[in-house]
Amino acid sequence: MRAAPLALSVSFLSALLTGAGSWRGARSAAPAAARALVGVGDSDSPWAGAVLAWPAVNLAIVRAERAGDAEGARRARFGVIVLAALASEARRAQREAKEASAAASAPARGESAESAEERVSALDVDAEAAVVAWACDGFATAPGGGSDGDEDLRGASARLARSDPGWARSAFRHLRLSTAPSANRPGGEGSTAGAKRDGASHASRCDAVVYAASAFAALVGDVLPEGTVRELAADSGEIDGDETFLHPLFATMRTCEEAADACVRDELPGSARAARAVRAAKLALDGVVGGLA
């Protein structure tokens, strides 16, 4: 008997989260709906509401895109990013409280190492990847942009990235893959040959570099605290199946540099802009990690 009221509540809050007709409405409605959804379920499951709401909010975005309502889709994505940020903050607070309690009772147990192994959200893999991609769009938005909602998206994306380092790690991986040759992406085999014959694809290669480098520069130079960037720089792991172990930050930076060099080498339109964006990203990284780069 209690399932129906819960379903109705989630449906209402999902509509409130994603259905604002203006950015002014979204700025007030989305945070309110997100806080209510984080409170759904028991206090130990801050992601429960987001998981329940995902089918509805994702459908709202798809419908807006299909209807050609680009701003409506952006506002809906903004709401989802706000929800993810609040849920992530709540779970991180719970985790830190548990770790503090465990450290007080048994300092040698090493709970923090175990926590680092957890996934960054309770969303399914595809949903989490979508949230990461939308947040990266926010990072890549130029400060002071002319479009209404740009600052809102940047702010929500920044809050998400700061809520848990796992989001930043996922963002860097997304940015690295976004500049990789299309033949090396999942489902992209053989597409490089077509790109060589397509002028629009030439431009898209440079645009992809600018996008990734701009988002990278925003993350390391503005969004993330310096301490977090240094922690990420100290991480190491296997990069896309390669046996070479690289720091995630540097692996992403290297991929951007290689992609920009390829644009310049092929004399593609927009290659100079891509090279400038990568130089700015490299300066942002060097400004934080210095000699580690």
PDB file of C-alpha atoms in Angstrom:
ATOM      1  CA  MET A   1       0.000   0.000   0.000  1.00  0.00           C
ATOM      2  CA  ARG A   2       2.947   2.315   0.607  1.00  0.00           C
ATOM      3  CA  ALA A   3       4.485   1.721  -2.830  1.00  0.00           C
ATOM      4  CA  ALA A   4       1.950   3.850  -4.698  1.00  0.00           C
ATOM      5  CA  PRO A   5       2.484   7.024  -2.622  1.00  0.00           C
ATOM      6  CA  LEU A   6       6.259   6.604  -2.987  1.00  0.00           C
ATOM      7  CA  ALA A   7       5.946   6.168  -6.756  1.00  0.00           C
ATOM      8  CA  LEU A   8       3.732   9.231  -6.994  1.00  0.00           C
ATOM      9  CA  SER A   9       6.129  11.265  -4.885  1.00  0.00           C
ATOM     10  CA  VAL A  10       9.107  10.270  -7.020  1.00  0.00           C
ATOM     11  CA  SER A  11       7.159  11.020 -10.202  1.00  0.00           C
ATOM     12  CA  PHE A  12       6.182  14.477  -8.926  1.00  0.00           C
ATOM     13  CA  LEU A  13       9.690  15.298  -7.752  1.00  0.00           C
ATOM     14  CA  SER A  14      11.180  14.064 -11.035  1.00  0.00           C
ATOM     15  CA  ALA A  15       8.896  16.410 -12.955  1.00  0.00           C
ATOM     16  CA  LEU A  16       9.816  19.264 -10.624  1.00  0.00           C
ATOM     17  CA  LEU A  17      13.519  18.480 -11.027  1.00  0.00           C
ATOM     18  CA  THR A  18      13.516  18.511 -14.827  1.00  0.00           C
ATOM     19  CA  GLY A  19      10.375  20.301 -15.969  1.00  0.00           C
ATOM     20  CA  ALA A  20      11.013  23.983 -15.250  1.00  0.00           C
ATOM     21  CA  GLY A  21       9.983  26.208 -18.136  1.00  0.00           C
ATOM     22  CA  SER A  22      12.735  28.776 -17.545  1.00  0.00           C
ATOM     23  CA  TRP A  23      16.165  28.987 -15.970  1.00  0.00           C
ATOM     24  CA  ARG A  24      14.736  31.218 -13.274  1.00  0.00           C
ATOM     25  CA  GLY A  25      12.324  28.447 -12.345  1.00  0.00           C
ATOM     26  CA  ALA A  26      15.002  25.753 -12.594  1.00  0.00           C
ATOM     27  CA  ARG A  27      17.294  27.587 -10.180  1.00  0.00           C
ATOM     28  CA  SER A  28      14.742  27.247  -7.391  1.00  0.00           C
ATOM     29  CA  ALA A  29      12.843  24.095  -8.359  1.00  0.00           C
ATOM     30  CA  ALA A  30      15.771  21.784  -9.117  1.00  0.00           C
ATOM     31  CA  PRO A  31      17.581  22.125  -5.751  1.00  0.00           C
ATOM     32  CA  ALA A  32      14.308  21.748  -3.839  1.00  0.00           C
ATOM     33  CA  ALA A  33      13.348  18.614  -5.764  1.00  0.00           C
ATOM     34  CA  ALA A  34      16.885  17.226  -5.442  1.00  0.00           C
ATOM     35  CA  ARG A  35      16.895  17.656  -1.661  1.00  0.00           C
ATOM     36  CA  ALA A  36      13.547  15.895  -1.414  1.00  0.00           C
ATOM     37  CA  LEU A  37      14.738  13.008  -3.593  1.00  0.00           C
ATOM     38  CA  VAL A  38      17.883  12.579  -1.522  1.00  0.00           C
ATOM     39  CA  GLY A  39      15.576  12.236   1.478  1.00  0.00           C
ATOM     40  CA  VAL A  40      13.585   9.417  -0.145  1.00  0.00           C
ATOM     41  CA  GLY A  41      14.095   6.039   1.506  1.00  0.00           C
ATOM     42  CA  ASP A  42      16.119   5.431   4.642  1.00  0.00           C
ATOM     43  CA  SER A  43      18.883   7.732   5.791  1.00  0.00           C
ATOM     44  CA  ASP A  44      21.586   5.219   4.852  1.00  0.00           C
ATOM     45  CA  SER A  45      20.663   5.341   1.143  1.00  0.00           C
ATOM     46  CA  PRO A  46      21.020   8.923  -0.187  1.00  0.00           C
ATOM     47  CA  TRP A  47      21.102   7.582  -3.756  1.00  0.00           C
ATOM     48  CA  ALA A  48      17.781   5.718  -3.466  1.00  0.00           C
ATOM     49  CA  GLY A  49      15.709   8.645  -4.739  1.00  0.00           C
ATOM     50  CA  ALA A  50      18.045   9.290  -7.669  1.00  0.00           C
ATOM     51  CA  VAL A  51      17.946   5.634  -8.678  1.00  0.00           C
ATOM     52  CA  LEU A  52      14.147   5.601  -8.538  1.00  0.00           C
ATOM     53  CA  ALA A  53      13.875   8.893 -10.424  1.00  0.00           C
ATOM     54  CA  TRP A  54      16.391   8.077 -13.167  1.00  0.00           C
ATOM     55  CA  PRO A  55      13.948   6.501 -15.697  1.00  0.00           C
ATOM     56  CA  ALA A  56      11.640   9.520 -15.482  1.00  0.00           C
ATOM     57  CA  VAL A  57      14.310  12.215 -15.586  1.00  0.00           C
ATOM     58  CA  ASN A  58      16.175  10.515 -18.415  1.00  0.00           C
ATOM     59  CA  LEU A  59      12.917  10.245 -20.381  1.00  0.00           C
ATOM     60  CA  ALA A  60      12.297  13.964 -19.823  1.00  0.00           C
ATOM     61  CA  ILE A  61      15.688  14.767 -21.332  1.00  0.00           C
ATOM     62  CA  VAL A  62      15.152  12.447 -24.289  1.00  0.00           C
ATOM     63  CA  ARG A  63      11.739  13.926 -25.009  1.00  0.00           C
ATOM     64  CA  ALA A  64      13.067  17.481 -24.878  1.00  0.00           C
ATOM     65  CA  GLU A  65      15.886  16.577 -27.259  1.00  0.00           C
ATOM     66  CA  ARG A  66      13.526  14.874 -29.697  1.00  0.00           C
ATOM     67  CA  ALA A  67      11.193  17.870 -29.604  1.00  0.00           C
ATOM     68  CA  GLY A  68      14.075  20.186 -30.453  1.00  0.00           C
ATOM     69  CA  ASP A  69      13.851  21.924 -27.088  1.00  0.00           C
ATOM     70  CA  ALA A  70      17.563  22.369 -26.491  1.00  0.00           C
ATOM     71  CA  GLU A  71      17.129  24.706 -23.535  1.00  0.00           C
ATOM     72  CA  GLY A  72      14.579  22.410 -21.933  1.00  0.00           C
ATOM     73  CA  ALA A  73      17.034  19.536 -22.236  1.00  0.00           C
ATOM     74  CA  ARG A  74      19.817  21.655 -20.704  1.00  0.00           C
ATOM     75  CA  ARG A  75      17.606  22.617 -17.779  1.00  0.00           C
ATOM     76  CA  ALA A  76      16.690  18.972 -17.236  1.00  0.00           C
ATOM     77  CA  ARG A  77      20.353  17.948 -17.273  1.00  0.00           C
ATOM     78  CA  PHE A  78      21.067  20.731 -14.813  1.00  0.00           C
ATOM     79  CA  GLY A  79      18.480  19.244 -12.458  1.00  0.00           C
ATOM     80  CA  VAL A  80      20.012  15.786 -12.728  1.00  0.00           C
ATOM     81  CA  ILE A  81      23.512  17.121 -12.026  1.00  0.00           C
ATOM     82  CA  VAL A  82      22.215  18.972  -8.956  1.00  0.00           C
ATOM     83  CA  LEU A  83      20.563  15.767  -7.735  1.00  0.00           C
ATOM     84  CA  ALA A  84      23.754  13.768  -8.266  1.00  0.00           C
ATOM     85  CA  ALA A  85      25.813  16.395  -6.431  1.00  0.00           C
ATOM     86  CA  LEU A  86      23.524  16.439  -3.409  1.00  0.00           C
ATOM     87  CA  ALA A  87      23.322  12.646  -3.237  1.00  0.00           C
ATOM     88  CA  SER A  88      27.089  12.378  -3.574  1.00  0.00           C
ATOM     89  CA  GLU A  89      27.662  14.943  -0.828  1.00  0.00           C
ATOM     90  CA  ALA A  90      25.286  13.073   1.483  1.00  0.00           C
ATOM     91  CA  ARG A  91      26.987   9.738   0.866  1.00  0.00           C
ATOM     92  CA  ARG A  92      30.449  11.193   1.304  1.00  0.00           C
ATOM     93  CA  ALA A  93      29.381  12.721   4.630  1.00  0.00           C
ATOM     94  CA  GLN A  94      28.102   9.313   5.748  1.00  0.00           C
ATOM     95  CA  ARG A  95      31.310   7.618   4.646  1.00  0.00           C
ATOM     96  CA  GLU A  96      33.512  10.138   6.424  1.00  0.00           C
ATOM     97  CA  ALA A  97      31.462   9.758   9.606  1.00  0.00           C
ATOM     98  CA  LYS A  98      31.835   5.970   9.459  1.00  0.00           C
ATOM     99  CA  GLU A  99      35.561   6.227   8.782  1.00  0.00           C
ATOM    100  CA  ALA A 100      36.007   8.608  11.703  1.00  0.00           C
ATOM    101  CA  SER A 101      34.107   6.242  13.962  1.00  0.00           C
ATOM    102  CA  ALA A 102      36.091   3.254  12.744  1.00  0.00           C
ATOM    103  CA  ALA A 103      39.394   5.105  13.164  1.00  0.00           C
ATOM    104  CA  ALA A 104      38.500   5.984  16.722  1.00  0.00           C
ATOM    105  CA  SER A 105      37.723   2.378  17.608  1.00  0.00           C
ATOM    106  CA  ALA A 106      40.283   0.542  15.433  1.00  0.00           C
ATOM    107  CA  PRO A 107      42.828   2.878  13.776  1.00  0.00           C
ATOM    108  CA  ALA A 108      44.688   0.088  11.995  1.00  0.00           C
ATOM    109  CA  ARG A 109      41.746  -1.356  10.080  1.00  0.00           C
ATOM    110  CA  GLY A 110      42.277   0.766   6.963  1.00  0.00           C
ATOM    111  CA  GLU A 111      38.611   1.516   6.167  1.00  0.00           C
ATOM    112  CA  SER A 112      39.490   4.420   3.860  1.00  0.00           C
ATOM    113  CA  ALA A 113      41.289   2.152   1.415  1.00  0.00           C
ATOM    114  CA  GLU A 114      38.205  -0.013   1.188  1.00  0.00           C
ATOM    115  CA  SER A 115      35.980   3.012   0.637  1.00  0.00           C
ATOM    116  CA  ALA A 116      38.185   4.169  -2.229  1.00  0.00           C
ATOM    117  CA  GLU A 117      37.234   1.026  -4.101  1.00  0.00           C
ATOM    118  CA  GLU A 118      33.526   1.912  -4.126  1.00  0.00           C
ATOM    119  CA  ARG A 119      31.774   3.219  -7.223  1.00  0.00           C
ATOM    120  CA  VAL A 120      31.074   6.912  -7.091  1.00  0.00           C
ATOM    121  CA  SER A 121      27.280   6.500  -7.267  1.00  0.00           C
ATOM    122  CA  ALA A 122      24.514   3.924  -6.979  1.00  0.00           C
ATOM    123  CA  LEU A 123      23.264   4.694 -10.496  1.00  0.00           C
ATOM    124  CA  ASP A 124      23.764   2.057 -13.137  1.00  0.00           C
ATOM    125  CA  VAL A 125      26.868   2.330 -15.300  1.00  0.00           C
ATOM    126  CA  ASP A 126      25.164   3.985 -18.277  1.00  0.00           C
ATOM    127  CA  ALA A 127      23.326   6.502 -16.107  1.00  0.00           C
ATOM    128  CA  GLU A 128      26.505   7.420 -14.261  1.00  0.00           C
ATOM    129  CA  ALA A 129      28.359   7.849 -17.555  1.00  0.00           C
ATOM    130  CA  ALA A 130      25.609  10.159 -18.800  1.00  0.00           C
ATOM    131  CA  VAL A 131      25.866  12.336 -15.691  1.00  0.00           C
ATOM    132  CA  VAL A 132      29.652  12.533 -16.143  1.00  0.00           C
ATOM    133  CA  ALA A 133      29.258  13.572 -19.785  1.00  0.00           C
ATOM    134  CA  TRP A 134      26.730  16.280 -18.903  1.00  0.00           C
ATOM    135  CA  ALA A 135      28.990  17.584 -16.155  1.00  0.00           C
ATOM    136  CA  CYS A 136      31.892  17.756 -18.619  1.00  0.00           C
ATOM    137  CA  ASP A 137      29.678  19.875 -20.878  1.00  0.00           C
ATOM    138  CA  GLY A 138      29.328  22.222 -17.920  1.00  0.00           C
ATOM    139  CA  PHE A 139      33.089  22.346 -17.333  1.00  0.00           C
ATOM    140  CA  ALA A 140      33.675  23.154 -21.009  1.00  0.00           C
ATOM    141  CA  THR A 141      31.297  26.123 -20.919  1.00  0.00           C
ATOM    142  CA  ALA A 142      33.256  29.357 -21.028  1.00  0.00           C
ATOM    143  CA  PRO A 143      32.919  31.548 -17.920  1.00  0.00           C
ATOM    144  CA  GLY A 144      30.655  34.517 -18.527  1.00  0.00           C
ATOM    145  CA  GLY A 145      29.123  32.854 -21.571  1.00  0.00           C
ATOM    146  CA  GLY A 146      26.235  34.571 -23.278  1.00  0.00           C
ATOM    147  CA  SER A 147      23.730  31.718 -22.968  1.00  0.00           C
ATOM    148  CA  ASP A 148      21.278  31.742 -20.109  1.00  0.00           C
ATOM    149  CA  GLY A 149      22.023  28.844 -17.797  1.00  0.00           C
ATOM    150  CA  ASP A 150      25.736  28.546 -18.580  1.00  0.00           C
ATOM    151  CA  GLU A 151      26.793  29.645 -15.104  1.00  0.00           C
ATOM    152  CA  ASP A 152      24.157  27.400 -13.534  1.00  0.00           C
ATOM    153  CA  LEU A 153      25.515  24.371 -15.387  1.00  0.00           C
ATOM    154  CA  ARG A 154      29.098  25.261 -14.497  1.00  0.00           C
ATOM    155  CA  GLY A 155      28.184  25.721 -10.858  1.00  0.00           C
ATOM    156  CA  ALA A 156      26.254  22.454 -10.610  1.00  0.00           C
ATOM    157  CA  SER A 157      29.001  20.548 -12.425  1.00  0.00           C
ATOM    158  CA  ALA A 158      31.648  22.044 -10.138  1.00  0.00           C
ATOM    159  CA  ARG A 159      29.651  21.078  -7.062  1.00  0.00           C
ATOM    160  CA  LEU A 160      29.406  17.514  -8.368  1.00  0.00           C
ATOM    161  CA  ALA A 161      33.150  17.296  -9.032  1.00  0.00           C
ATOM    162  CA  ARG A 162      33.967  18.600  -5.564  1.00  0.00           C
ATOM    163  CA  SER A 163      31.534  16.233  -3.853  1.00  0.00           C
ATOM    164  CA  ASP A 164      33.743  13.177  -4.443  1.00  0.00           C
ATOM    165  CA  PRO A 165      37.101  12.748  -6.252  1.00  0.00           C
ATOM    166  CA  GLY A 166      35.593   9.778  -8.071  1.00  0.00           C
ATOM    167  CA  TRP A 167      33.574  12.134 -10.267  1.00  0.00           C
ATOM    168  CA  ALA A 168      36.742  13.946 -11.321  1.00  0.00           C
ATOM    169  CA  ARG A 169      38.429  10.652 -12.168  1.00  0.00           C
ATOM    170  CA  SER A 170      35.448   9.678 -14.313  1.00  0.00           C
ATOM    171  CA  ALA A 171      35.442  13.106 -15.951  1.00  0.00           C
ATOM    172  CA  PHE A 172      39.107  12.850 -16.923  1.00  0.00           C
ATOM    173  CA  ARG A 173      38.498   9.421 -18.409  1.00  0.00           C
ATOM    174  CA  HIS A 174      35.537  10.785 -20.400  1.00  0.00           C
ATOM    175  CA  LEU A 175      37.612  13.687 -21.690  1.00  0.00           C
ATOM    176  CA  ARG A 176      40.459  11.381 -22.661  1.00  0.00           C
ATOM    177  CA  LEU A 177      38.108   9.157 -24.637  1.00  0.00           C
ATOM    178  CA  SER A 178      36.416  12.147 -26.284  1.00  0.00           C
ATOM    179  CA  THR A 179      39.671  13.097 -28.017  1.00  0.00           C
ATOM    180  CA  ALA A 180      40.778   9.566 -28.901  1.00  0.00           C
ATOM    181  CA  PRO A 181      40.732   8.593 -32.587  1.00  0.00           C
ATOM    182  CA  SER A 182      37.249   7.392 -33.513  1.00  0.00           C
ATOM    183  CA  ALA A 183      38.627   4.014 -34.594  1.00  0.00           C
ATOM    184  CA  ASN A 184      39.803   3.458 -31.017  1.00  0.00           C
ATOM    185  CA  ARG A 185      36.429   4.202 -29.434  1.00  0.00           C
ATOM    186  CA  PRO A 186      33.828   1.556 -28.746  1.00  0.00           C
ATOM    187  CA  GLY A 187      31.814   1.075 -31.900  1.00  0.00           C
ATOM    188  CA  GLY A 188      34.099   3.371 -33.863  1.00  0.00           C
ATOM    189  CA  GLU A 189      36.092   0.867 -35.892  1.00  0.00           C
ATOM    190  CA  GLY A 190      36.626   1.957 -39.449  1.00  0.00           C
ATOM    191  CA  SER A 191      35.206   5.442 -39.010  1.00  0.00           C
ATOM    192  CA  THR A 192      38.564   7.182 -39.412  1.00  0.00           C
ATOM    193  CA  ALA A 193      38.632   6.593 -43.143  1.00  0.00           C
ATOM    194  CA  GLY A 194      35.303   8.323 -43.539  1.00  0.00           C
ATOM    195  CA  ALA A 195      36.527  11.229 -41.462  1.00  0.00           C
ATOM    196  CA  LYS A 196      39.406  11.836 -43.858  1.00  0.00           C
ATOM    197  CA  ARG A 197      36.922  12.429 -46.655  1.00  0.00           C
ATOM    198  CA  ASP A 198      34.557  14.592 -44.606  1.00  0.00           C
ATOM    199  CA  GLY A 199      35.359  18.254 -44.006  1.00  0.00           C
ATOM    200  CA  ALA A 200      32.827  18.413 -41.160  1.00  0.00           C
ATOM    201  CA  SER A 201      34.658  15.568 -39.448  1.00  0.00           C
ATOM    202  CA  HIS A 202      37.904  17.510 -39.766  1.00  0.00           C
ATOM    203  CA  ALA A 203      36.311  20.373 -37.875  1.00  0.00           C
ATOM    204  CA  SER A 204      34.823  18.034 -35.301  1.00  0.00           C
ATOM    205  CA  ARG A 205      38.279  16.630 -34.511  1.00  0.00           C
ATOM    206  CA  CYS A 206      39.528  20.080 -33.569  1.00  0.00           C
ATOM    207  CA  ASP A 207      36.297  20.902 -31.749  1.00  0.00           C
ATOM    208  CA  ALA A 208      36.700  17.729 -29.686  1.00  0.00           C
ATOM    209  CA  VAL A 209      40.190  18.819 -28.635  1.00  0.00           C
ATOM    210  CA  VAL A 210      38.975  22.300 -27.690  1.00  0.00           C
ATOM    211  CA  TYR A 211      36.096  20.798 -25.726  1.00  0.00           C
ATOM    212  CA  ALA A 212      38.289  18.364 -23.794  1.00  0.00           C
ATOM    213  CA  ALA A 213      41.115  20.825 -23.163  1.00  0.00           C
ATOM    214  CA  SER A 214      38.712  23.565 -22.018  1.00  0.00           C
ATOM    215  CA  ALA A 215      36.959  21.223 -19.599  1.00  0.00           C
ATOM    216  CA  PHE A 216      40.316  19.894 -18.376  1.00  0.00           C
ATOM    217  CA  ALA A 217      41.640  23.406 -17.737  1.00  0.00           C
ATOM    218  CA  ALA A 218      38.480  24.343 -15.833  1.00  0.00           C
ATOM    219  CA  LEU A 219      38.690  21.228 -13.675  1.00  0.00           C
ATOM    220  CA  VAL A 220      42.333  21.499 -12.649  1.00  0.00           C
ATOM    221  CA  GLY A 221      42.589  25.280 -12.591  1.00  0.00           C
ATOM    222  CA  ASP A 222      39.261  26.380 -11.162  1.00  0.00           C
ATOM    223  CA  VAL A 223      36.835  23.675 -10.088  1.00  0.00           C
ATOM    224  CA  LEU A 224      38.881  21.261  -7.998  1.00  0.00           C
ATOM    225  CA  PRO A 225      40.796  22.234  -4.863  1.00  0.00           C
ATOM    226  CA  GLU A 226      44.554  22.098  -5.369  1.00  0.00           C
ATOM    227  CA  GLY A 227      44.838  19.315  -2.822  1.00  0.00           C
ATOM    228  CA  THR A 228      42.419  17.163  -4.802  1.00  0.00           C
ATOM    229  CA  VAL A 229      44.312  17.773  -8.034  1.00  0.00           C
ATOM    230  CA  ARG A 230      47.562  16.762  -6.354  1.00  0.00           C
ATOM    231  CA  GLU A 231      45.942  13.612  -4.980  1.00  0.00           C
ATOM    232  CA  LEU A 232      44.683  12.716  -8.442  1.00  0.00           C
ATOM    233  CA  ALA A 233      48.128  13.400  -9.875  1.00  0.00           C
ATOM    234  CA  ALA A 234      49.583  10.944  -7.379  1.00  0.00           C
ATOM    235  CA  ASP A 235      47.194   8.197  -8.487  1.00  0.00           C
ATOM    236  CA  SER A 236      48.315   5.606 -10.984  1.00  0.00           C
ATOM    237  CA  GLY A 237      46.453   2.998 -12.919  1.00  0.00           C
ATOM    238  CA  GLU A 238      46.191   1.085 -16.150  1.00  0.00           C
ATOM    239  CA  ILE A 239      45.171   3.327 -19.016  1.00  0.00           C
ATOM    240  CA  ASP A 240      42.763   1.747 -21.511  1.00  0.00           C
ATOM    241  CA  GLY A 241      44.389  -1.660 -21.385  1.00  0.00           C
ATOM    242  CA  ASP A 242      47.879  -0.327 -22.019  1.00  0.00           C
ATOM    243  CA  GLU A 243      50.602  -1.915 -19.920  1.00  0.00           C
ATOM    244  CA  THR A 244      52.112   1.527 -19.329  1.00  0.00           C
ATOM    245  CA  PHE A 245      51.010   3.013 -16.018  1.00  0.00           C
ATOM    246  CA  LEU A 246      50.367   6.750 -16.061  1.00  0.00           C
ATOM    247  CA  HIS A 247      48.884   9.293 -13.718  1.00  0.00           C
ATOM    248  CA  PRO A 248      45.254   9.915 -14.828  1.00  0.00           C
ATOM    249  CA  LEU A 249      45.748  13.654 -15.134  1.00  0.00           C
ATOM    250  CA  PHE A 250      48.851  13.272 -17.235  1.00  0.00           C
ATOM    251  CA  ALA A 251      47.341  10.549 -19.407  1.00  0.00           C
ATOM    252  CA  THR A 252      44.435  12.844 -20.263  1.00  0.00           C
ATOM    253  CA  MET A 253      46.775  15.749 -20.895  1.00  0.00           C
ATOM    254  CA  ARG A 254      48.961  13.631 -23.142  1.00  0.00           C
ATOM    255  CA  THR A 255      45.966  12.470 -25.180  1.00  0.00           C
ATOM    256  CA  CYS A 256      44.849  16.075 -25.666  1.00  0.00           C
ATOM    257  CA  GLU A 257      48.346  17.098 -26.734  1.00  0.00           C
ATOM    258  CA  GLU A 258      48.607  14.241 -29.210  1.00  0.00           C
ATOM    259  CA  ALA A 259      45.183  15.022 -30.667  1.00  0.00           C
ATOM    260  CA  ALA A 260      46.071  18.714 -31.055  1.00  0.00           C
ATOM    261  CA  ASP A 261      49.396  17.816 -32.694  1.00  0.00           C
ATOM    262  CA  ALA A 262      47.527  15.595 -35.154  1.00  0.00           C
ATOM    263  CA  CYS A 263      45.180  18.458 -36.031  1.00  0.00           C
ATOM    264  CA  VAL A 264      48.132  20.761 -36.674  1.00  0.00           C
ATOM    265  CA  ARG A 265      50.006  18.108 -38.631  1.00  0.00           C
ATOM    266  CA  ASP A 266      46.981  17.493 -40.863  1.00  0.00           C
ATOM    267  CA  GLU A 267      46.481  21.262 -41.280  1.00  0.00           C
ATOM    268  CA  LEU A 268      42.849  21.027 -40.245  1.00  0.00           C
ATOM    269  CA  PRO A 269      40.625  24.091 -39.889  1.00  0.00           C
ATOM    270  CA  GLY A 270      40.531  25.007 -36.225  1.00  0.00           C
ATOM    271  CA  SER A 271      43.887  23.399 -35.438  1.00  0.00           C
ATOM    272  CA  ALA A 272      45.346  26.648 -34.089  1.00  0.00           C
ATOM    273  CA  ARG A 273      42.419  27.047 -31.703  1.00  0.00           C
ATOM    274  CA  ALA A 274      42.867  23.442 -30.570  1.00  0.00           C
ATOM    275  CA  ALA A 275      46.575  24.017 -29.936  1.00  0.00           C
ATOM    276  CA  ARG A 276      45.842  27.162 -27.903  1.00  0.00           C
ATOM    277  CA  ALA A 277      43.269  25.321 -25.784  1.00  0.00           C
ATOM    278  CA  VAL A 278      45.744  22.545 -25.030  1.00  0.00           C
ATOM    279  CA  ARG A 279      48.471  25.022 -24.092  1.00  0.00           C
ATOM    280  CA  ALA A 280      46.057  26.701 -21.688  1.00  0.00           C
ATOM    281  CA  ALA A 281      45.183  23.324 -20.158  1.00  0.00           C
ATOM    282  CA  LYS A 282      48.866  22.447 -19.771  1.00  0.00           C
ATOM    283  CA  LEU A 283      49.548  25.759 -18.044  1.00  0.00           C
ATOM    284  CA  ALA A 284      46.616  25.165 -15.694  1.00  0.00           C
ATOM    285  CA  LEU A 285      47.973  21.728 -14.791  1.00  0.00           C
ATOM    286  CA  ASP A 286      51.547  22.953 -14.356  1.00  0.00           C
ATOM    287  CA  GLY A 287      50.298  25.743 -12.128  1.00  0.00           C
ATOM    288  CA  VAL A 288      48.971  23.197  -9.656  1.00  0.00           C
ATOM    289  CA  VAL A 289      51.270  20.178  -9.822  1.00  0.00           C
ATOM    290  CA  GLY A 290      54.443  21.926 -11.021  1.00  0.00           C
ATOM    291  CA  GLY A 291      57.346  19.552 -11.495  1.00  0.00           C
ATOM    292  CA  LEU A 292      55.140  16.464 -11.209  1.00  0.00           C
ATOM    293  CA  ALA A 293      53.911  16.976 -14.762  1.00  0.00           C
TER     294      ALA A 293
END
